[in-house]
Coordinates of C-alpha atoms and ligand atoms in Angstrom, one line a residue:
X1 CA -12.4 -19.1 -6.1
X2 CA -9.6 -16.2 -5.4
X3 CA -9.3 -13.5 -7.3
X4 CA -5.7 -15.5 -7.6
X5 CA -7.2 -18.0 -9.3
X6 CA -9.5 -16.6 -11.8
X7 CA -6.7 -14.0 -13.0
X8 CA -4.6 -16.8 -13.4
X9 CA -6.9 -18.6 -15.9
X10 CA -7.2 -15.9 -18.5
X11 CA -5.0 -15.4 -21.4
X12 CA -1.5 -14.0 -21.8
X13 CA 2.3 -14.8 -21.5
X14 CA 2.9 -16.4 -18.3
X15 CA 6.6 -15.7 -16.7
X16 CA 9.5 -17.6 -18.2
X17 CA 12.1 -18.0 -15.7
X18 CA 15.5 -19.4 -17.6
X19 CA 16.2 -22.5 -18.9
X20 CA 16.9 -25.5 -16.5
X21 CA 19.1 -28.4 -18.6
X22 CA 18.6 -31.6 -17.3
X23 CA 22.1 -32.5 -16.7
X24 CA 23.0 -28.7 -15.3
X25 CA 26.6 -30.1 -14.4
X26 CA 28.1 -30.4 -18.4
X27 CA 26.6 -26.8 -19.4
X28 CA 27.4 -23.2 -19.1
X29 CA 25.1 -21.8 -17.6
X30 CA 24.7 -17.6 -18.4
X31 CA 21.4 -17.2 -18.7
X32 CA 19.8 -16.7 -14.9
X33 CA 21.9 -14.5 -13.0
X34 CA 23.5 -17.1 -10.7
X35 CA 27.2 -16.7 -9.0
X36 CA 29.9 -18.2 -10.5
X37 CA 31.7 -18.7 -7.4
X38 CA 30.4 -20.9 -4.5
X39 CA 28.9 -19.3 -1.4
X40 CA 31.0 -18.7 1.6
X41 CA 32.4 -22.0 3.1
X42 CA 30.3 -21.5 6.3
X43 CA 27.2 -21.8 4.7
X44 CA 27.4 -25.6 4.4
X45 CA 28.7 -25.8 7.8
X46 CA 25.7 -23.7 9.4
X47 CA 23.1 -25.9 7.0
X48 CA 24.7 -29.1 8.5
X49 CA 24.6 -27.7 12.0
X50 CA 20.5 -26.6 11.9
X51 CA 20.0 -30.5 10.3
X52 CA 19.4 -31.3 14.4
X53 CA 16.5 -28.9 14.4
X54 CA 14.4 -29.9 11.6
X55 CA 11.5 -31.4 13.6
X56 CA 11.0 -28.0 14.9
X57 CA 9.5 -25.1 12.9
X58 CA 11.4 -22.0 12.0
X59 CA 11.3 -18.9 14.1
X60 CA 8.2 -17.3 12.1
X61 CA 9.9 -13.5 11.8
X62 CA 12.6 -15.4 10.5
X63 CA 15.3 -14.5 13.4
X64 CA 18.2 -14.6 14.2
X65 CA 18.7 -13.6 10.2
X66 CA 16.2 -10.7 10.6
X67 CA 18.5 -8.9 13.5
X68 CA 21.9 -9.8 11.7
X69 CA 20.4 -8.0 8.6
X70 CA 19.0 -5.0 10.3
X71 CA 22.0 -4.6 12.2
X72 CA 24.3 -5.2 8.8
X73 CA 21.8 -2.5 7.3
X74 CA 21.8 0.1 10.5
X75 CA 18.1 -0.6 10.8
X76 CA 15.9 -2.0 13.3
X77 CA 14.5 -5.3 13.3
X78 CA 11.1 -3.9 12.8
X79 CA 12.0 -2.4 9.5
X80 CA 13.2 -5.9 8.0
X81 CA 11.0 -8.6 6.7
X82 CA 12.7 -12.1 5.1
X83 CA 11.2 -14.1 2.7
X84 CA 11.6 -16.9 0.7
X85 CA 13.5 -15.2 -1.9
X86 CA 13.2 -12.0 -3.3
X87 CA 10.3 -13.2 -5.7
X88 CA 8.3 -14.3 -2.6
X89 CA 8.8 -10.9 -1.4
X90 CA 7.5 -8.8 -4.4
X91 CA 4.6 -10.9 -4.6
X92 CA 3.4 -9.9 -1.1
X93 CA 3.7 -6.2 -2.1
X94 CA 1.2 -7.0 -4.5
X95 CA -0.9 -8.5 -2.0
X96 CA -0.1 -5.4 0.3
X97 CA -0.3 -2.8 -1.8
X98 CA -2.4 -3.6 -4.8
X99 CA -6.2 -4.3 -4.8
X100 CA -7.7 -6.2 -8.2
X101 CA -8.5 -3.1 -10.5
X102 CA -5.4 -0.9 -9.2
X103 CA -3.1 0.7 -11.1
X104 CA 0.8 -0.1 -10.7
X105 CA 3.3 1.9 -12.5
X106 CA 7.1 0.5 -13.6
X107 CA 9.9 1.0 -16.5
X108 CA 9.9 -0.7 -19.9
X109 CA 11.9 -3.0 -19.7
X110 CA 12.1 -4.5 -16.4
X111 CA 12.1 -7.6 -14.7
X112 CA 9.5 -9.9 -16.4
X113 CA 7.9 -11.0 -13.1
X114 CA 6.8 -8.3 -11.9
X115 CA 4.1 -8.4 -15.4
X116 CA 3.1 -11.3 -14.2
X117 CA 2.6 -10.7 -10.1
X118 CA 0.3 -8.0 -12.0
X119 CA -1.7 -9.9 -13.8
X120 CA -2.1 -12.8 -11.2
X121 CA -2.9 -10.2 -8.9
X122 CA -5.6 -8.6 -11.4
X123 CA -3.4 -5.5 -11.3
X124 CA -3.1 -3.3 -14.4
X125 CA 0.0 -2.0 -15.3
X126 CA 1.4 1.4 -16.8
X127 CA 5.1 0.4 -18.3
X128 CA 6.9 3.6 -18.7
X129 CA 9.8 3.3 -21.1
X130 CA 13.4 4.0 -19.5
X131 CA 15.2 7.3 -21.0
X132 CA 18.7 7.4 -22.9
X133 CA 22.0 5.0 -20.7
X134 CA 18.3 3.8 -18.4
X135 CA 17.6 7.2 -17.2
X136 CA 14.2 7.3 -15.1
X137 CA 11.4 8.5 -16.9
X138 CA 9.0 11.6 -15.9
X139 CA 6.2 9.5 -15.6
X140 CA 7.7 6.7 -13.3
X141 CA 7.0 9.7 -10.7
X142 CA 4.3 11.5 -12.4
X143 CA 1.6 8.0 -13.6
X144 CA -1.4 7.8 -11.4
X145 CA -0.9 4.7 -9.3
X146 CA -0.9 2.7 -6.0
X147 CA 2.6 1.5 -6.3
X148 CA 5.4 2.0 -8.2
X149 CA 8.2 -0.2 -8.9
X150 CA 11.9 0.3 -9.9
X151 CA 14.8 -2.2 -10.2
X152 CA 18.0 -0.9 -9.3
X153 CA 20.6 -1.9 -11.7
X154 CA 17.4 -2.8 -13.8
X155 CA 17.0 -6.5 -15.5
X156 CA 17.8 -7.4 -18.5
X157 CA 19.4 -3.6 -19.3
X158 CA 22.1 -3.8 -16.5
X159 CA 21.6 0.1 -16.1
X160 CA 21.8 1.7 -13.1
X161 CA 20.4 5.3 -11.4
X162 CA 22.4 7.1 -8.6
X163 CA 20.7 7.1 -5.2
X164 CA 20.5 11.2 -6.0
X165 CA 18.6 10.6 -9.4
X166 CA 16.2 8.7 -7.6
X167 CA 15.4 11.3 -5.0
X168 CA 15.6 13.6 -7.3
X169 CA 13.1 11.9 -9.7
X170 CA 10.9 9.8 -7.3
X171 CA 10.3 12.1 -4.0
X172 CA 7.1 12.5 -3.0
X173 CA 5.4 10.2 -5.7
X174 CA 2.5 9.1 -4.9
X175 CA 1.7 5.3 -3.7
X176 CA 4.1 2.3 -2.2
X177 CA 7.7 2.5 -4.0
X178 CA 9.4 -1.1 -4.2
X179 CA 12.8 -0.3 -4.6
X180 CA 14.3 -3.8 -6.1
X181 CA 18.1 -4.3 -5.3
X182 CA 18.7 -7.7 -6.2
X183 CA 22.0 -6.9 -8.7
X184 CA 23.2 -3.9 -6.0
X185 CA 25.5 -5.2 -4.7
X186 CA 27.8 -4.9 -8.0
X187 CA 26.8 -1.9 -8.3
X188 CA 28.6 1.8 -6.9
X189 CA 25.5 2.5 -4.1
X190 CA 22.3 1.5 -2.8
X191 CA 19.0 3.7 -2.3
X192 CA 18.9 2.0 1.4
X193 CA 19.9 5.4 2.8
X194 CA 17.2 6.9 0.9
X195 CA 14.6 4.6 3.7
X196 CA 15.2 7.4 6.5
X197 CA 13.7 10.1 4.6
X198 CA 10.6 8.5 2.8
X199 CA 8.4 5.9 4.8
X200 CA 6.8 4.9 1.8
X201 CA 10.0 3.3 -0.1
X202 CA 10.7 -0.7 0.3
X203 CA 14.0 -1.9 -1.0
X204 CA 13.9 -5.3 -2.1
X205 CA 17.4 -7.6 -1.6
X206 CA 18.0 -11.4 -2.5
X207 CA 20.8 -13.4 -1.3
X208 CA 20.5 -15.1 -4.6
X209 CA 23.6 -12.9 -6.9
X210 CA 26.1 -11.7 -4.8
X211 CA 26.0 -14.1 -1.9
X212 CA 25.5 -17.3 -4.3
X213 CA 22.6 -18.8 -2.5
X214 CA 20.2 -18.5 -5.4
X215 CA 19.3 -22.2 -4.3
X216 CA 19.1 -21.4 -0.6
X217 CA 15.6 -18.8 -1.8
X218 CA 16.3 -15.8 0.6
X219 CA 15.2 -12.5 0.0
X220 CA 14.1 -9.5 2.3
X221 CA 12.2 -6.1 2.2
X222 CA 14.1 -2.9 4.3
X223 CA 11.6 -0.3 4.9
X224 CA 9.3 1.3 7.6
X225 CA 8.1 -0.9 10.3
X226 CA 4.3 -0.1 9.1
X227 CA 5.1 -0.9 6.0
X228 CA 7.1 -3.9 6.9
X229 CA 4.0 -5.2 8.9
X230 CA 1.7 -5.3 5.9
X231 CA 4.5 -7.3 4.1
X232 CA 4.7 -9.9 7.0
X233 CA 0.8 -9.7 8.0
X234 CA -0.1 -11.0 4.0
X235 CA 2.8 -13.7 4.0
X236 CA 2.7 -17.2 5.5
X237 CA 3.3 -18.0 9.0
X238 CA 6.9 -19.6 8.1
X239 CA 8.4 -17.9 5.3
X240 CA 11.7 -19.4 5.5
X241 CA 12.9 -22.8 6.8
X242 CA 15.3 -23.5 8.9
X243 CA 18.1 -24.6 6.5
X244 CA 18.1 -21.1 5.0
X245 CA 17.6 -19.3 7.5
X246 CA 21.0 -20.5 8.8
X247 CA 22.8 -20.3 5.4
X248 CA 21.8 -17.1 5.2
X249 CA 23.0 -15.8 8.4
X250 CA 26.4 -17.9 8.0
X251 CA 26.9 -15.9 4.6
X252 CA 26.1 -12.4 5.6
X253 CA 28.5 -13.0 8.5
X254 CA 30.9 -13.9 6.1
X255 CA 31.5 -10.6 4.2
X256 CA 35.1 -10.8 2.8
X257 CA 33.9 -14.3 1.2
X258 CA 30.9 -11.5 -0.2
X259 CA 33.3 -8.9 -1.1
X260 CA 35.4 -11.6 -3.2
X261 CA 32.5 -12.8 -5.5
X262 CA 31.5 -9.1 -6.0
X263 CA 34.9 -8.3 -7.0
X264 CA 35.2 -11.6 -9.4
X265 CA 31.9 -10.3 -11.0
X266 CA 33.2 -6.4 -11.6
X267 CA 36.1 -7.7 -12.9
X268 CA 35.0 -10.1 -15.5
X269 CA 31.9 -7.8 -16.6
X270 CA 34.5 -5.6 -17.4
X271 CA 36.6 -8.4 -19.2
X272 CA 33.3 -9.4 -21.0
X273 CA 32.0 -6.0 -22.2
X274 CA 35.3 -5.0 -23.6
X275 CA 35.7 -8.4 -25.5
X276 CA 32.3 -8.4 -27.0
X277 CA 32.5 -4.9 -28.0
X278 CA 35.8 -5.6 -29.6
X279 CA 33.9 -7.9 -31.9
X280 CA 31.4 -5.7 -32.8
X281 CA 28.8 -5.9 -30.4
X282 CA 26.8 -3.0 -28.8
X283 CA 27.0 -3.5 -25.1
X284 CA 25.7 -0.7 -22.5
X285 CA 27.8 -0.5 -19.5
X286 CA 26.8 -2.7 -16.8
X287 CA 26.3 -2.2 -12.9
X288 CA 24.9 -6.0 -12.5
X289 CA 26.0 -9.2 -12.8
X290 CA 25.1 -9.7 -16.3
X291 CA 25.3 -7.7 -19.8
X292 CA 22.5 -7.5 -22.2
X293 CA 24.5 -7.2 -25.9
X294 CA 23.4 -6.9 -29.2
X295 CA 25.7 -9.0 -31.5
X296 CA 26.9 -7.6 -34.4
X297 CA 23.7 -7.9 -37.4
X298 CA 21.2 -8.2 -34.4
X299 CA 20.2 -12.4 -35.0
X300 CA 20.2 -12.5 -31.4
X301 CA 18.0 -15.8 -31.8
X302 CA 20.6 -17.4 -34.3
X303 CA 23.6 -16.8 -31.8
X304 CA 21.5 -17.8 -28.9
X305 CA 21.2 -21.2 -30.9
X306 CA 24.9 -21.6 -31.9
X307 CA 26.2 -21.1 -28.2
X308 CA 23.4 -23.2 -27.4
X309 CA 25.0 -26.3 -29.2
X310 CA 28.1 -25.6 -27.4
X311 CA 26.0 -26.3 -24.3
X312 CA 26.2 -22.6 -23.6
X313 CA 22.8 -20.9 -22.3
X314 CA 22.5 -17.4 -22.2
X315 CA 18.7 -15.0 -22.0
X316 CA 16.4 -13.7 -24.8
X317 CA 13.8 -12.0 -24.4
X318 CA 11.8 -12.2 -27.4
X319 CA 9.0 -10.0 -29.0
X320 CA 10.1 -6.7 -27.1
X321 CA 12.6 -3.6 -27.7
X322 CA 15.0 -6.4 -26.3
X323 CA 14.6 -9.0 -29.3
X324 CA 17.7 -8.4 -30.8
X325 CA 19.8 -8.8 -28.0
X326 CA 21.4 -11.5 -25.4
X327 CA 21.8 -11.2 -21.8
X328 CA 24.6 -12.9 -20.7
X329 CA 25.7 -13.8 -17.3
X330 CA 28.8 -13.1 -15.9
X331 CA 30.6 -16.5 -15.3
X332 CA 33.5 -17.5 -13.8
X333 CA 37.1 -16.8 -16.1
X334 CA 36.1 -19.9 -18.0
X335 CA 33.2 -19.8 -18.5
X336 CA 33.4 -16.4 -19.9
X337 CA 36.8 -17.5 -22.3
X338 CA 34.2 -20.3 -23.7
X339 CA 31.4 -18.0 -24.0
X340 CA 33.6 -15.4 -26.2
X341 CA 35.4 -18.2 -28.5
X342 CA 32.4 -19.2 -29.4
X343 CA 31.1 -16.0 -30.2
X344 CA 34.8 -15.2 -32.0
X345 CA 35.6 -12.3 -29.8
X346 CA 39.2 -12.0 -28.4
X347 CA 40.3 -13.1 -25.3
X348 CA 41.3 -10.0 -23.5
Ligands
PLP1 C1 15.5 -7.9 -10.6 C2 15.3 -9.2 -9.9 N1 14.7 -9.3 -8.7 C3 14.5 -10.4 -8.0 C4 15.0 -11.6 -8.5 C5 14.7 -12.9 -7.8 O1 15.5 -13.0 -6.6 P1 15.3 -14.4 -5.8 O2 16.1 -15.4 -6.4 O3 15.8 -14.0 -4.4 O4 13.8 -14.7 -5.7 C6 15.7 -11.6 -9.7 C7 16.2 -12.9 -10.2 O5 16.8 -13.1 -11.2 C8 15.8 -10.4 -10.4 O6 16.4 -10.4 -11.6

């Protein structure tokens, strides 16, 4: 029996990805970080045109995407791995970098897989709680551990850290640090610059937010090419199938399509937080593609259940430092004018 498999038998929340309706098409659906807008047109076209090729098996290191995205990036191929979405991806760092027994060290709160990966993987971890606006903590750097990790904008808090805090704060920690980038993109930079100075740092990307493809599951690690090749030498021989493979490429070659969803997002957030505060509730400034609010009185629960039976869905987290708020996904114009009547906020 793995050590897999026995961690995964003992007690303990398990990871609650969002809620799926059944009939998806009638709701309004805020509460797992999808686009609102569609991918880029070529993305269908470059799925329809790899249909011929299915009998064959991908290209196992995941090319031509893996060249297109170290070139997009400035890197080599060497220093890019793909896998089947960003999840698949942060697993196999726990694989690479974390034995059963180890130590890994990450903010409080963060994105609720990673808890899990841990304890699937037998892992321990030390949750260090974010400072004031989701400033990094001393300890991030300063906690004994094998691997560290950091999600930049973070999940569910939306807050982001300049590429200079993080140098500042995280230089010459000690261990593996998985830099996780999946909201970046709507956010002002990216730590991938930060690569060429530490070969220990991974950052983690998903073509799931900004590119719309959260159905496609791509998502790739930029790092070193040693540290790229423990990532590749713990995944399966075919991370990504053909279909995506081609989607992806077609989107990231398609970067003004990319540039107009990001826009759409900034632009609403900013809608949404203003609206939201003007009817009283606390919302932080967010560099995602989401806010996390608390609505005025704090029955996070109760709204969650009213928007719910105007077949709106939108994230709690219960039982945390998190349980009194909402995190709300950025929808299309809309979506978002539904989501704030029903909350009684203005229409900005
Ligand atoms: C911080 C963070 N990382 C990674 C992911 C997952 O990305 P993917 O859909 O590519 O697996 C999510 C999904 O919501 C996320 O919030």
């Amino acid at each position: 029996m793995s050590r897999f498999r026995r961690a995964s038998l003992g007690s303990g929340p398990g990871y609650v990805p969002g809620e799926q309706p059944p009939d998806a098409g009638s709701w309004i659906k805020l509460n797992t970080n999808e686009s609102p807008l569609p991918p880029s047109p070529r993305v269908a076209a470059a799925v329809a045109g790899a249909v011929g090729s299915l009998r064959r098996y991908p290209d196992p290191a995941a090319e031509p995407l893996r060249s297109a995205l170290a070139a997009h990036h400035g890197l080599t191929p060497a220093q890019v791995v793909v896998g089947n979405g960003a999840d698949q991806v942060l697993e196999a760092c726990f694989r690479a970098y974390a034995e059963p027994g180890d130590t890994v060290v990450m903010t409080r709160p963060t994105y609720s897989l990673l808890t899990q990966l841990a304890r699937l993987g037998g892992v321990s971890v030390q949750a260090v709680p974010l400072g004031p606006g989701g400033s990094l903590p001393q300890a991030l750097a300063a906690a004994p551990g094998v691997m560290r990790l950091l999600c930049n904008p973070n999940s569910p808090t939306g807050t982001w850290v300049s590429p200079e805090e993080v140098a500042g704060s995280l230089s010459g920690c000690g261990g593996v640090l998985v830099i996780d980038e999946a909201y970046c993109d709507f956010a002002p930079a990216s730590c991938i610059p930060l690569l060429r100075d530490h070969d220990t740092w991974l950052v983690v990307r998903t073509f799931a937010k900004s590119y719309a493809l959260a159905g496609l599951r791509v998502g790739y690690a930029l790092g070193a090419a040693e540290l790229i090749a423990d990532l590749v030498s713990v995944l399966e021989s075919y991370p990504v199938d053909r279909l995506a493979l081609a989607g992806a490429a077609a989107a990231l070659a398609d970067q003004a399509h990319h540039r107009h969803i990001v826009e759409s997002v900034v632009a609403e957030r900013a809608r949404l937080t203003m609206a939201l505060r003007l009817a009283g509730w606390l919302v932080e400034d967010s560099h995602a593609n989401f806010v996390l609010g608390r609505p005025p009185g704090g029955d996070a629960v109760g709204i969650a259940a009213e928007l719910r039976q105007e077949r709106i869905l939108v994230r709690h987290f219960p039982g945390g430092d998190q349980d009194d708020r909402l995190r709300i996904t950025v929808g299309t114009p809309e979506e978002n004018d539904a989501l704030l009547r029903a909350v009684g906020a203005p229409l900005a």
